[in-house]
PDB file of C-alpha atoms in Angstrom:
ATOM      1  CA  UNK A   1     166.310  93.400-162.020  1.00 75.00           C
ATOM      2  CA  UNK A   2     170.021  92.653-161.775  1.00 80.00           C
ATOM      3  CA  UNK A   3     172.148  94.989-159.663  1.00 82.00           C
ATOM      4  CA  UNK A   4     175.816  94.895-158.673  1.00 84.00           C
ATOM      5  CA  UNK A   5     176.644  94.293-155.031  1.00 86.00           C
ATOM      6  CA  UNK A   6     179.330  96.943-154.710  1.00 82.00           C
ATOM      7  CA  UNK A   7     176.890  99.532-156.095  1.00 88.00           C
ATOM      8  CA  UNK A   8     174.342  98.509-153.486  1.00 87.00           C
ATOM      9  CA  UNK A   9     177.052  99.092-150.911  1.00 86.00           C
ATOM     10  CA  UNK A  10     177.565 102.609-152.253  1.00 87.00           C
ATOM     11  CA  UNK A  11     173.822 103.227-152.007  1.00 88.00           C
ATOM     12  CA  UNK A  12     173.789 102.050-148.406  1.00 88.00           C
ATOM     13  CA  UNK A  13     176.715 104.302-147.547  1.00 85.00           C
ATOM     14  CA  UNK A  14     175.100 107.279-149.265  1.00 88.00           C
ATOM     15  CA  UNK A  15     172.069 106.924-147.027  1.00 88.00           C
ATOM     16  CA  UNK A  16     174.274 106.578-143.947  1.00 83.00           C
ATOM     17  CA  UNK A  17     176.699 109.407-144.708  1.00 83.00           C
ATOM     18  CA  UNK A  18     174.518 111.849-146.612  1.00 85.00           C
ATOM     19  CA  UNK A  19     176.902 113.060-149.331  1.00 87.00           C
ATOM     20  CA  UNK A  20     178.812 111.576-152.240  1.00 88.00           C
ATOM     21  CA  UNK A  21     182.004 113.153-150.915  1.00 87.00           C
ATOM     22  CA  UNK A  22     181.609 111.475-147.518  1.00 85.00           C
ATOM     23  CA  UNK A  23     181.060 108.106-149.216  1.00 85.00           C
ATOM     24  CA  UNK A  24     184.132 108.608-151.393  1.00 85.00           C
ATOM     25  CA  UNK A  25     186.322 109.522-148.424  1.00 80.00           C
ATOM     26  CA  UNK A  26     185.105 106.591-146.322  1.00 76.00           C
ATOM     27  CA  UNK A  27     185.594 103.997-149.066  1.00 77.00           C
ATOM     28  CA  UNK A  28     188.717 105.556-150.601  1.00 72.00           C
ATOM     29  CA  UNK A  29     187.208 106.349-154.003  1.00 82.00           C
ATOM     30  CA  UNK A  30     187.128 109.581-155.957  1.00 86.00           C
ATOM     31  CA  UNK A  31     183.841 111.491-155.885  1.00 88.00           C
ATOM     32  CA  UNK A  32     183.529 111.100-159.650  1.00 88.00           C
ATOM     33  CA  UNK A  33     183.840 107.316-159.344  1.00 88.00           C
ATOM     34  CA  UNK A  34     181.107 107.177-156.709  1.00 88.00           C
ATOM     35  CA  UNK A  35     178.822 109.399-158.790  1.00 88.00           C
ATOM     36  CA  UNK A  36     179.411 107.262-161.875  1.00 88.00           C
ATOM     37  CA  UNK A  37     178.690 104.020-160.022  1.00 88.00           C
ATOM     38  CA  UNK A  38     175.493 105.424-158.515  1.00 89.00           C
ATOM     39  CA  UNK A  39     174.330 106.469-161.981  1.00 89.00           C
ATOM     40  CA  UNK A  40     174.984 102.927-163.224  1.00 89.00           C
ATOM     41  CA  UNK A  41     173.001 101.552-160.274  1.00 90.00           C
ATOM     42  CA  UNK A  42     170.104 103.793-161.254  1.00 88.00           C
ATOM     43  CA  UNK A  43     170.281 102.379-164.771  1.00 88.00           C
ATOM     44  CA  UNK A  44     170.370  98.797-163.437  1.00 88.00           C
ATOM     45  CA  UNK A  45     167.348  99.465-161.222  1.00 88.00           C
ATOM     46  CA  UNK A  46     165.379 101.059-164.040  1.00 89.00           C
ATOM     47  CA  UNK A  47     164.056 103.764-161.704  1.00 88.00           C
ATOM     48  CA  UNK A  48     164.954 107.230-160.475  1.00 89.00           C
ATOM     49  CA  UNK A  49     166.820 106.555-157.245  1.00 89.00           C
ATOM     50  CA  UNK A  50     168.195 110.041-156.618  1.00 89.00           C
ATOM     51  CA  UNK A  51     166.957 113.604-156.599  1.00 89.00           C
ATOM     52  CA  UNK A  52     169.706 116.050-157.489  1.00 83.00           C
ATOM     53  CA  UNK A  53     169.689 119.584-156.103  1.00 80.00           C
ATOM     54  CA  UNK A  54     172.759 121.284-157.532  1.00 74.00           C
ATOM     55  CA  UNK A  55     175.659 119.439-155.919  1.00 72.00           C
ATOM     56  CA  UNK A  56     173.392 117.781-153.350  1.00 79.00           C
ATOM     57  CA  UNK A  57     171.851 114.378-153.874  1.00 85.00           C
ATOM     58  CA  UNK A  58     169.038 112.754-151.892  1.00 87.00           C
ATOM     59  CA  UNK A  59     167.249 109.430-152.171  1.00 91.00           C
ATOM     60  CA  UNK A  60     163.849 109.248-153.819  1.00 91.00           C
ATOM     61  CA  UNK A  61     161.148 106.917-152.538  1.00 90.00           C
ATOM     62  CA  UNK A  62     162.489 104.235-154.889  1.00 90.00           C
ATOM     63  CA  UNK A  63     166.018 104.926-153.649  1.00 87.00           C
ATOM     64  CA  UNK A  64     164.969 104.526-150.014  1.00 90.00           C
ATOM     65  CA  UNK A  65     163.169 101.289-150.858  1.00 90.00           C
ATOM     66  CA  UNK A  66     166.198  99.858-152.642  1.00 89.00           C
ATOM     67  CA  UNK A  67     168.465 100.977-149.783  1.00 88.00           C
ATOM     68  CA  UNK A  68     166.264  99.028-147.344  1.00 88.00           C
ATOM     69  CA  UNK A  69     166.663  95.909-149.466  1.00 87.00           C
ATOM     70  CA  UNK A  70     170.383  96.621-149.917  1.00 85.00           C
ATOM     71  CA  UNK A  71     170.882  96.267-146.157  1.00 80.00           C
ATOM     72  CA  UNK A  72     169.186  92.863-146.209  1.00 83.00           C
ATOM     73  CA  UNK A  73     171.010  91.682-149.339  1.00 85.00           C
ATOM     74  CA  UNK A  74     174.467  92.719-148.164  1.00 78.00           C
ATOM     75  CA  UNK A  75     173.903  91.242-144.707  1.00 76.00           C
ATOM     76  CA  UNK A  76     172.787  87.975-146.314  1.00 79.00           C
ATOM     77  CA  UNK A  77     175.907  87.868-148.491  1.00 77.00           C
ATOM     78  CA  UNK A  78     178.099  88.449-145.429  1.00 73.00           C
ATOM     79  CA  UNK A  79     176.267  85.720-143.521  1.00 70.00           C
ATOM     80  CA  UNK A  80     176.734  83.299-146.408  1.00 73.00           C
ATOM     81  CA  UNK A  81     180.446  84.057-146.489  1.00 70.00           C
ATOM     82  CA  UNK A  82     180.717  83.465-142.755  1.00 66.00           C
ATOM     83  CA  UNK A  83     178.848  80.158-143.048  1.00 66.00           C
ATOM     84  CA  UNK A  84     181.156  78.944-145.813  1.00 68.00           C
ATOM     85  CA  UNK A  85     184.172  80.118-143.819  1.00 62.00           C
ATOM     86  CA  UNK A  86     183.011  78.082-140.810  1.00 61.00           C
ATOM     87  CA  UNK A  87     183.119  74.906-142.915  1.00 61.00           C
ATOM     88  CA  UNK A  88     186.864  75.333-143.273  1.00 60.00           C
ATOM     89  CA  UNK A  89     187.190  75.001-139.480  1.00 60.00           C
ATOM     90  CA  UNK A  90     190.560  76.690-139.240  1.00 56.00           C
ATOM     91  CA  UNK A  91     191.990  75.699-142.599  1.00 59.00           C
ATOM     92  CA  UNK A  92     191.910  79.166-144.131  1.00 74.00           C
ATOM     93  CA  UNK A  93     190.438  82.651-143.885  1.00 88.00           C
ATOM     94  CA  UNK A  94     191.236  86.259-144.755  1.00 91.00           C
ATOM     95  CA  UNK A  95     190.852  89.234-142.434  1.00 95.00           C
ATOM     96  CA  UNK A  96     191.233  92.944-143.106  1.00 95.00           C
ATOM     97  CA  UNK A  97     192.419  94.838-140.035  1.00 97.00           C
ATOM     98  CA  UNK A  98     192.689  98.542-139.237  1.00 96.00           C
ATOM     99  CA  UNK A  99     195.700  99.826-137.296  1.00 96.00           C
ATOM    100  CA  UNK A 100     197.460 103.116-136.610  1.00 90.00           C
ATOM    101  CA  UNK A 101     201.134 103.947-136.238  1.00 89.00           C
ATOM    102  CA  UNK A 102     201.853 102.999-132.609  1.00 90.00           C
ATOM    103  CA  UNK A 103     199.859  99.756-132.897  1.00 93.00           C
ATOM    104  CA  UNK A 104     201.496  98.910-136.230  1.00 92.00           C
ATOM    105  CA  UNK A 105     204.978  99.258-134.733  1.00 90.00           C
ATOM    106  CA  UNK A 106     204.457  98.202-131.122  1.00 91.00           C
ATOM    107  CA  UNK A 107     201.886  95.407-131.216  1.00 95.00           C
ATOM    108  CA  UNK A 108     200.855  94.169-134.662  1.00 96.00           C
ATOM    109  CA  UNK A 109     204.110  92.355-135.625  1.00 96.00           C
ATOM    110  CA  UNK A 110     204.154  90.275-132.439  1.00 97.00           C
ATOM    111  CA  UNK A 111     200.415  89.651-132.633  1.00 97.00           C
ATOM    112  CA  UNK A 112     200.592  88.444-136.221  1.00 97.00           C
ATOM    113  CA  UNK A 113     203.524  86.182-135.359  1.00 97.00           C
ATOM    114  CA  UNK A 114     201.464  84.544-132.613  1.00 97.00           C
ATOM    115  CA  UNK A 115     198.500  84.223-134.965  1.00 96.00           C
ATOM    116  CA  UNK A 116     200.658  82.613-137.660  1.00 95.00           C
ATOM    117  CA  UNK A 117     201.954  80.046-135.166  1.00 95.00           C
ATOM    118  CA  UNK A 118     198.480  79.151-133.948  1.00 93.00           C
ATOM    119  CA  UNK A 119     196.436  79.524-137.142  1.00 92.00           C
ATOM    120  CA  UNK A 120     198.687  79.571-140.219  1.00 92.00           C
ATOM    121  CA  UNK A 121     195.646  79.510-142.513  1.00 91.00           C
ATOM    122  CA  UNK A 122     194.553  83.023-141.530  1.00 93.00           C
ATOM    123  CA  UNK A 123     195.853  85.722-143.870  1.00 94.00           C
ATOM    124  CA  UNK A 124     195.677  89.255-142.456  1.00 96.00           C
ATOM    125  CA  UNK A 125     195.743  92.394-144.589  1.00 96.00           C
ATOM    126  CA  UNK A 126     196.360  95.509-142.490  1.00 96.00           C
ATOM    127  CA  UNK A 127     195.424  99.088-143.357  1.00 93.00           C
ATOM    128  CA  UNK A 128     196.823 102.095-141.504  1.00 93.00           C
ATOM    129  CA  UNK A 129     194.181 104.674-140.638  1.00 90.00           C
ATOM    130  CA  UNK A 130     193.382 107.269-138.005  1.00 87.00           C
ATOM    131  CA  UNK A 131     192.033 105.835-134.726  1.00 87.00           C
ATOM    132  CA  UNK A 132     188.805 107.769-135.238  1.00 85.00           C
ATOM    133  CA  UNK A 133     188.127 105.980-138.545  1.00 87.00           C
ATOM    134  CA  UNK A 134     188.328 102.375-137.355  1.00 90.00           C
ATOM    135  CA  UNK A 135     184.765 101.853-136.158  1.00 91.00           C
ATOM    136  CA  UNK A 136     183.190 103.257-139.317  1.00 87.00           C
ATOM    137  CA  UNK A 137     185.422 101.109-141.514  1.00 89.00           C
ATOM    138  CA  UNK A 138     184.360  97.954-139.666  1.00 92.00           C
ATOM    139  CA  UNK A 139     180.710  98.967-139.666  1.00 88.00           C
ATOM    140  CA  UNK A 140     180.617  99.612-143.423  1.00 82.00           C
ATOM    141  CA  UNK A 141     182.391  96.331-144.190  1.00 84.00           C
ATOM    142  CA  UNK A 142     185.666  97.790-145.438  1.00 86.00           C
ATOM    143  CA  UNK A 143     187.424  96.042-142.541  1.00 93.00           C
ATOM    144  CA  UNK A 144     186.681  92.936-140.497  1.00 95.00           C
ATOM    145  CA  UNK A 145     188.404  94.186-137.348  1.00 97.00           C
ATOM    146  CA  UNK A 146     190.074  97.371-136.194  1.00 97.00           C
ATOM    147  CA  UNK A 147     191.934  98.565-133.143  1.00 96.00           C
ATOM    148  CA  UNK A 148     189.992 101.304-131.370  1.00 95.00           C
ATOM    149  CA  UNK A 149     190.622 103.391-128.271  1.00 93.00           C
ATOM    150  CA  UNK A 150     188.864 105.082-125.392  1.00 91.00           C
ATOM    151  CA  UNK A 151     190.326 107.424-122.819  1.00 93.00           C
ATOM    152  CA  UNK A 152     189.545 107.360-119.116  1.00 91.00           C
ATOM    153  CA  UNK A 153     188.143 110.892-119.442  1.00 90.00           C
ATOM    154  CA  UNK A 154     186.669 110.650-122.940  1.00 85.00           C
ATOM    155  CA  UNK A 155     184.959 107.645-124.507  1.00 84.00           C
ATOM    156  CA  UNK A 156     184.689 107.284-128.258  1.00 79.00           C
ATOM    157  CA  UNK A 157     181.114 107.056-129.607  1.00 78.00           C
ATOM    158  CA  UNK A 158     179.671 103.545-129.752  1.00 83.00           C
ATOM    159  CA  UNK A 159     178.095 101.926-132.820  1.00 83.00           C
ATOM    160  CA  UNK A 160     175.213  99.527-131.986  1.00 88.00           C
ATOM    161  CA  UNK A 161     176.181  97.008-134.678  1.00 89.00           C
ATOM    162  CA  UNK A 162     179.749  96.708-133.364  1.00 94.00           C
ATOM    163  CA  UNK A 163     181.271  94.974-130.399  1.00 95.00           C
ATOM    164  CA  UNK A 164     184.685  95.674-128.936  1.00 94.00           C
ATOM    165  CA  UNK A 165     186.950  93.599-126.720  1.00 95.00           C
ATOM    166  CA  UNK A 166     189.275  95.428-124.360  1.00 96.00           C
ATOM    167  CA  UNK A 167     192.754  93.905-124.651  1.00 96.00           C
ATOM    168  CA  UNK A 168     195.002  96.325-122.733  1.00 95.00           C
ATOM    169  CA  UNK A 169     195.189  99.537-120.725  1.00 95.00           C
ATOM    170  CA  UNK A 170     197.937 101.962-121.722  1.00 94.00           C
ATOM    171  CA  UNK A 171     199.507 104.358-119.250  1.00 93.00           C
ATOM    172  CA  UNK A 172     200.192 107.934-120.327  1.00 93.00           C
ATOM    173  CA  UNK A 173     203.650 109.494-119.982  1.00 94.00           C
ATOM    174  CA  UNK A 174     204.966 113.036-120.224  1.00 95.00           C
ATOM    175  CA  UNK A 175     207.649 113.380-122.904  1.00 95.00           C
ATOM    176  CA  UNK A 176     210.123 116.243-122.521  1.00 96.00           C
ATOM    177  CA  UNK A 177     213.758 116.990-123.275  1.00 95.00           C
ATOM    178  CA  UNK A 178     216.086 114.784-121.208  1.00 93.00           C
ATOM    179  CA  UNK A 179     216.701 116.255-117.761  1.00 90.00           C
ATOM    180  CA  UNK A 180     213.776 118.663-117.867  1.00 91.00           C
ATOM    181  CA  UNK A 181     211.481 116.786-115.476  1.00 88.00           C
ATOM    182  CA  UNK A 182     213.244 113.828-113.882  1.00 79.00           C
ATOM    183  CA  UNK A 183     212.016 110.274-113.250  1.00 82.00           C
ATOM    184  CA  UNK A 184     209.437 110.935-110.510  1.00 89.00           C
ATOM    185  CA  UNK A 185     205.743 111.105-111.500  1.00 92.00           C
ATOM    186  CA  UNK A 186     204.537 114.610-112.299  1.00 93.00           C
ATOM    187  CA  UNK A 187     201.122 116.229-112.210  1.00 95.00           C
ATOM    188  CA  UNK A 188     199.753 117.980-115.252  1.00 95.00           C
ATOM    189  CA  UNK A 189     199.409 121.198-113.275  1.00 95.00           C
ATOM    190  CA  UNK A 190     203.188 121.273-112.767  1.00 95.00           C
ATOM    191  CA  UNK A 191     203.777 121.632-116.519  1.00 96.00           C
ATOM    192  CA  UNK A 192     200.908 124.019-117.175  1.00 96.00           C
ATOM    193  CA  UNK A 193     203.263 126.869-118.111  1.00 96.00           C
ATOM    194  CA  UNK A 194     205.259 124.835-120.631  1.00 96.00           C
ATOM    195  CA  UNK A 195     204.612 125.098-124.371  1.00 97.00           C
ATOM    196  CA  UNK A 196     202.756 122.027-125.611  1.00 98.00           C
ATOM    197  CA  UNK A 197     203.018 119.747-128.624  1.00 98.00           C
ATOM    198  CA  UNK A 198     199.615 118.215-129.324  1.00 96.00           C
ATOM    199  CA  UNK A 199     197.478 116.693-132.025  1.00 94.00           C
ATOM    200  CA  UNK A 200     194.547 118.650-133.396  1.00 92.00           C
ATOM    201  CA  UNK A 201     191.623 119.191-131.022  1.00 92.00           C
ATOM    202  CA  UNK A 202     189.367 117.377-133.507  1.00 89.00           C
ATOM    203  CA  UNK A 203     191.264 114.122-132.917  1.00 90.00           C
ATOM    204  CA  UNK A 204     190.186 111.984-129.978  1.00 90.00           C
ATOM    205  CA  UNK A 205     193.674 112.054-128.454  1.00 92.00           C
ATOM    206  CA  UNK A 206     193.954 115.816-128.829  1.00 94.00           C
ATOM    207  CA  UNK A 207     190.528 116.255-127.291  1.00 94.00           C
ATOM    208  CA  UNK A 208     191.222 113.865-124.399  1.00 94.00           C
ATOM    209  CA  UNK A 209     194.511 115.610-123.529  1.00 95.00           C
ATOM    210  CA  UNK A 210     192.845 119.016-123.534  1.00 96.00           C
ATOM    211  CA  UNK A 211     190.088 117.688-121.263  1.00 95.00           C
ATOM    212  CA  UNK A 212     192.729 116.313-118.876  1.00 95.00           C
ATOM    213  CA  UNK A 213     194.498 119.677-118.817  1.00 96.00           C
ATOM    214  CA  UNK A 214     191.257 121.543-118.143  1.00 95.00           C
ATOM    215  CA  UNK A 215     190.439 119.133-115.335  1.00 94.00           C
ATOM    216  CA  UNK A 216     193.860 120.030-113.911  1.00 95.00           C
ATOM    217  CA  UNK A 217     192.939 123.709-114.054  1.00 96.00           C
ATOM    218  CA  UNK A 218     194.601 125.074-117.176  1.00 97.00           C
ATOM    219  CA  UNK A 219     194.343 125.407-120.946  1.00 96.00           C
ATOM    220  CA  UNK A 220     197.519 124.159-122.656  1.00 96.00           C
ATOM    221  CA  UNK A 221     199.418 126.630-124.800  1.00 96.00           C
ATOM    222  CA  UNK A 222     199.757 124.539-127.956  1.00 97.00           C
ATOM    223  CA  UNK A 223     202.874 125.657-129.780  1.00 97.00           C
ATOM    224  CA  UNK A 224     203.040 122.791-132.302  1.00 97.00           C
ATOM    225  CA  UNK A 225     200.112 120.794-133.739  1.00 97.00           C
ATOM    226  CA  UNK A 226     201.219 117.360-134.976  1.00 94.00           C
ATOM    227  CA  UNK A 227     199.289 114.196-135.714  1.00 88.00           C
ATOM    228  CA  UNK A 228     201.792 111.476-134.836  1.00 87.00           C
ATOM    229  CA  UNK A 229     203.302 110.817-131.405  1.00 89.00           C
ATOM    230  CA  UNK A 230     206.799 109.977-132.768  1.00 90.00           C
ATOM    231  CA  UNK A 231     206.861 113.429-134.378  1.00 93.00           C
ATOM    232  CA  UNK A 232     205.712 115.022-131.123  1.00 95.00           C
ATOM    233  CA  UNK A 233     208.481 113.221-129.210  1.00 96.00           C
ATOM    234  CA  UNK A 234     211.109 114.386-131.703  1.00 96.00           C
ATOM    235  CA  UNK A 235     210.027 117.983-131.116  1.00 97.00           C
ATOM    236  CA  UNK A 236     210.056 117.400-127.354  1.00 97.00           C
ATOM    237  CA  UNK A 237     213.599 115.995-127.572  1.00 96.00           C
ATOM    238  CA  UNK A 238     214.639 119.257-129.220  1.00 96.00           C
ATOM    239  CA  UNK A 239     213.272 121.207-126.261  1.00 96.00           C
ATOM    240  CA  UNK A 240     210.351 122.688-128.183  1.00 97.00           C
ATOM    241  CA  UNK A 241     207.715 121.728-125.647  1.00 96.00           C
ATOM    242  CA  UNK A 242     206.141 118.880-123.709  1.00 97.00           C
ATOM    243  CA  UNK A 243     203.704 116.266-124.930  1.00 96.00           C
ATOM    244  CA  UNK A 244     201.882 113.179-123.702  1.00 96.00           C
ATOM    245  CA  UNK A 245     202.426 109.709-125.154  1.00 94.00           C
ATOM    246  CA  UNK A 246     200.954 106.268-124.559  1.00 93.00           C
ATOM    247  CA  UNK A 247     202.826 103.081-123.646  1.00 93.00           C
ATOM    248  CA  UNK A 248     203.000 101.838-127.238  1.00 93.00           C
ATOM    249  CA  UNK A 249     204.223 105.160-128.607  1.00 91.00           C
ATOM    250  CA  UNK A 250     206.781 105.371-125.787  1.00 91.00           C
ATOM    251  CA  UNK A 251     208.561 102.365-127.282  1.00 90.00           C
ATOM    252  CA  UNK A 252     209.652 104.502-130.231  1.00 88.00           C
ATOM    253  CA  UNK A 253     210.984 107.366-128.091  1.00 91.00           C
ATOM    254  CA  UNK A 254     214.039 108.957-129.757  1.00 93.00           C
ATOM    255  CA  UNK A 255     217.340 109.698-128.061  1.00 93.00           C
ATOM    256  CA  UNK A 256     217.217 112.906-126.071  1.00 94.00           C
ATOM    257  CA  UNK A 257     213.639 112.618-124.842  1.00 94.00           C
ATOM    258  CA  UNK A 258     212.771 111.631-121.280  1.00 94.00           C
ATOM    259  CA  UNK A 259     209.554 109.833-120.393  1.00 94.00           C
ATOM    260  CA  UNK A 260     208.121 110.704-116.995  1.00 93.00           C
ATOM    261  CA  UNK A 261     205.106 108.934-115.468  1.00 89.00           C
ATOM    262  CA  UNK A 262     201.965 111.021-115.242  1.00 92.00           C
ATOM    263  CA  UNK A 263     200.584 111.238-111.710  1.00 90.00           C
ATOM    264  CA  UNK A 264     197.085 112.231-112.830  1.00 86.00           C
ATOM    265  CA  UNK A 265     194.547 109.491-113.578  1.00 87.00           C
ATOM    266  CA  UNK A 266     194.615 109.438-117.356  1.00 91.00           C
ATOM    267  CA  UNK A 267     194.716 106.154-119.268  1.00 93.00           C
ATOM    268  CA  UNK A 268     193.982 104.809-122.717  1.00 93.00           C
ATOM    269  CA  UNK A 269     191.926 101.657-123.252  1.00 95.00           C
ATOM    270  CA  UNK A 270     192.983  99.627-126.282  1.00 96.00           C
ATOM    271  CA  UNK A 271     190.312  97.405-127.823  1.00 96.00           C
ATOM    272  CA  UNK A 272     189.606  95.475-131.009  1.00 97.00           C
ATOM    273  CA  UNK A 273     186.268  96.224-132.690  1.00 96.00           C
ATOM    274  CA  UNK A 274     184.317  93.817-134.893  1.00 96.00           C
ATOM    275  CA  UNK A 275     180.732  93.433-136.076  1.00 94.00           C
ATOM    276  CA  UNK A 276     178.304  91.871-133.595  1.00 92.00           C
ATOM    277  CA  UNK A 277     177.334  89.223-136.115  1.00 88.00           C
ATOM    278  CA  UNK A 278     181.014  88.225-136.429  1.00 91.00           C
ATOM    279  CA  UNK A 279     181.454  87.545-132.726  1.00 89.00           C
ATOM    280  CA  UNK A 280     181.600  83.788-133.299  1.00 86.00           C
ATOM    281  CA  UNK A 281     183.708  83.861-136.472  1.00 89.00           C
ATOM    282  CA  UNK A 282     186.701  81.712-135.631  1.00 90.00           C
ATOM    283  CA  UNK A 283     189.295  83.903-137.452  1.00 93.00           C
ATOM    284  CA  UNK A 284     188.030  87.003-135.637  1.00 95.00           C
ATOM    285  CA  UNK A 285     188.209  85.258-132.256  1.00 94.00           C
ATOM    286  CA  UNK A 286     191.715  83.988-132.940  1.00 95.00           C
ATOM    287  CA  UNK A 287     192.903  87.391-134.162  1.00 97.00           C
ATOM    288  CA  UNK A 288     191.608  89.107-131.028  1.00 97.00           C
ATOM    289  CA  UNK A 289     193.093  86.429-128.756  1.00 97.00           C
ATOM    290  CA  UNK A 290     196.493  86.754-130.436  1.00 97.00           C
ATOM    291  CA  UNK A 291     196.487  90.541-130.091  1.00 97.00           C
ATOM    292  CA  UNK A 292     195.475  90.325-126.420  1.00 96.00           C
ATOM    293  CA  UNK A 293     198.325  87.901-125.753  1.00 97.00           C
ATOM    294  CA  UNK A 294     200.771  90.095-127.668  1.00 96.00           C
ATOM    295  CA  UNK A 295     199.685  93.086-125.574  1.00 95.00           C
ATOM    296  CA  UNK A 296     200.319  91.106-122.402  1.00 94.00           C
ATOM    297  CA  UNK A 297     203.739  89.978-123.669  1.00 94.00           C
ATOM    298  CA  UNK A 298     204.570  93.598-124.554  1.00 92.00           C
ATOM    299  CA  UNK A 299     204.038  94.603-120.942  1.00 91.00           C
ATOM    300  CA  UNK A 300     200.784  96.488-121.353  1.00 93.00           C
ATOM    301  CA  UNK A 301     198.498  96.398-118.343  1.00 89.00           C
ATOM    302  CA  UNK A 302     195.873  93.716-118.498  1.00 86.00           C
ATOM    303  CA  UNK A 303     192.229  94.844-118.277  1.00 86.00           C
ATOM    304  CA  UNK A 304     190.754  94.616-114.805  1.00 72.00           C
ATOM    305  CA  UNK A 305     194.115  94.382-113.023  1.00 63.00           C
ATOM    306  CA  UNK A 306     196.854  96.658-111.775  1.00 59.00           C
ATOM    307  CA  UNK A 307     199.484  94.293-113.101  1.00 54.00           C
ATOM    308  CA  UNK A 308     201.597  94.906-116.202  1.00 51.00           C
ATOM    309  CA  UNK A 309     202.454  92.149-118.620  1.00 49.00           C
ATOM    310  CA  UNK A 310     205.855  90.548-118.978  1.00 44.00           C
ATOM    311  CA  UNK A 311     207.862  93.275-120.687  1.00 42.00           C
ATOM    312  CA  UNK A 312     206.901  96.676-119.261  1.00 38.00           C
ATOM    313  CA  UNK A 313     209.178  99.382-120.733  1.00 35.00           C
ATOM    314  CA  UNK A 314     211.345 101.504-118.477  1.00 31.00           C
ATOM    315  CA  UNK A 315     210.649 105.201-118.133  1.00 34.00           C
ATOM    316  CA  UNK A 316     213.464 107.713-118.281  1.00 34.00           C
ATOM    317  CA  UNK A 317     216.041 108.488-120.938  1.00 31.00           C
ATOM    318  CA  UNK A 318     216.247 105.758-123.621  1.00 30.00           C
ATOM    319  CA  UNK A 319     219.608 104.148-124.219  1.00 31.00           C
ATOM    320  CA  UNK A 320     221.358 105.348-127.359  1.00 25.00           C
TER     321      UNK A 320
END
């Protein structure tokens, strides 16, 4: 029997995710493409791998058996690639990294510059995605590494096959129209009556902010639901409400918005996630080290300390 590796990967993801649509969304294919490739895999295997119930599809006994072997085969291929990569000993490697907007603008450029100076043979391809999607993309092999986050009041779910290294702790700031709050730290309860600009409650940031507000004794009146912090700050600058932003997002604050420190204990932990089996891959180690150093140089607080790095941004009204 001869089967194609990328079709085995689709089979593995189908068992993990349960539906063709979920596989397509995770791997950035159309549902018709996934269905077609699974049908071709069935033909290659020479057995009925799937039971179809209308639009639903489940694995047959043969499908489950092949999926078990697919895990072993794909892991072996990855291990072989890592072994060959180790022979290069720093001469060349390719990494695929997941980022989101504030990391892409506030940390990635400096981190990649450091990496290029130290290890010019490492080529990094970055993909922008939602913070919630990073762990799954690393787990399923779409990415080698991804930035991930936790909040002091809400931890993201852990995946047993992944490891994460904490590289920085971001402070949270209140963003409001210039002059509305002043430079002194404020408590969440003091802005309970303001209209809010927040991301959707299904996002980890939106959920963490709502938890923080509830812990402060109120439910925020969300006037505007937006997914990106720069957009939220632009609305805040126009006087349309208040929002919370992290250190990295604060660096892109537009004119007319004032950043005020948050007095409540509410922080964001920034980490890099990678597969456990890749812990000793030299390009992964060097990527993570470069990003940790870039975070320190950017002024983000170092893990386990109360000390900022070397370039902590000022709060208050940005210069125009």
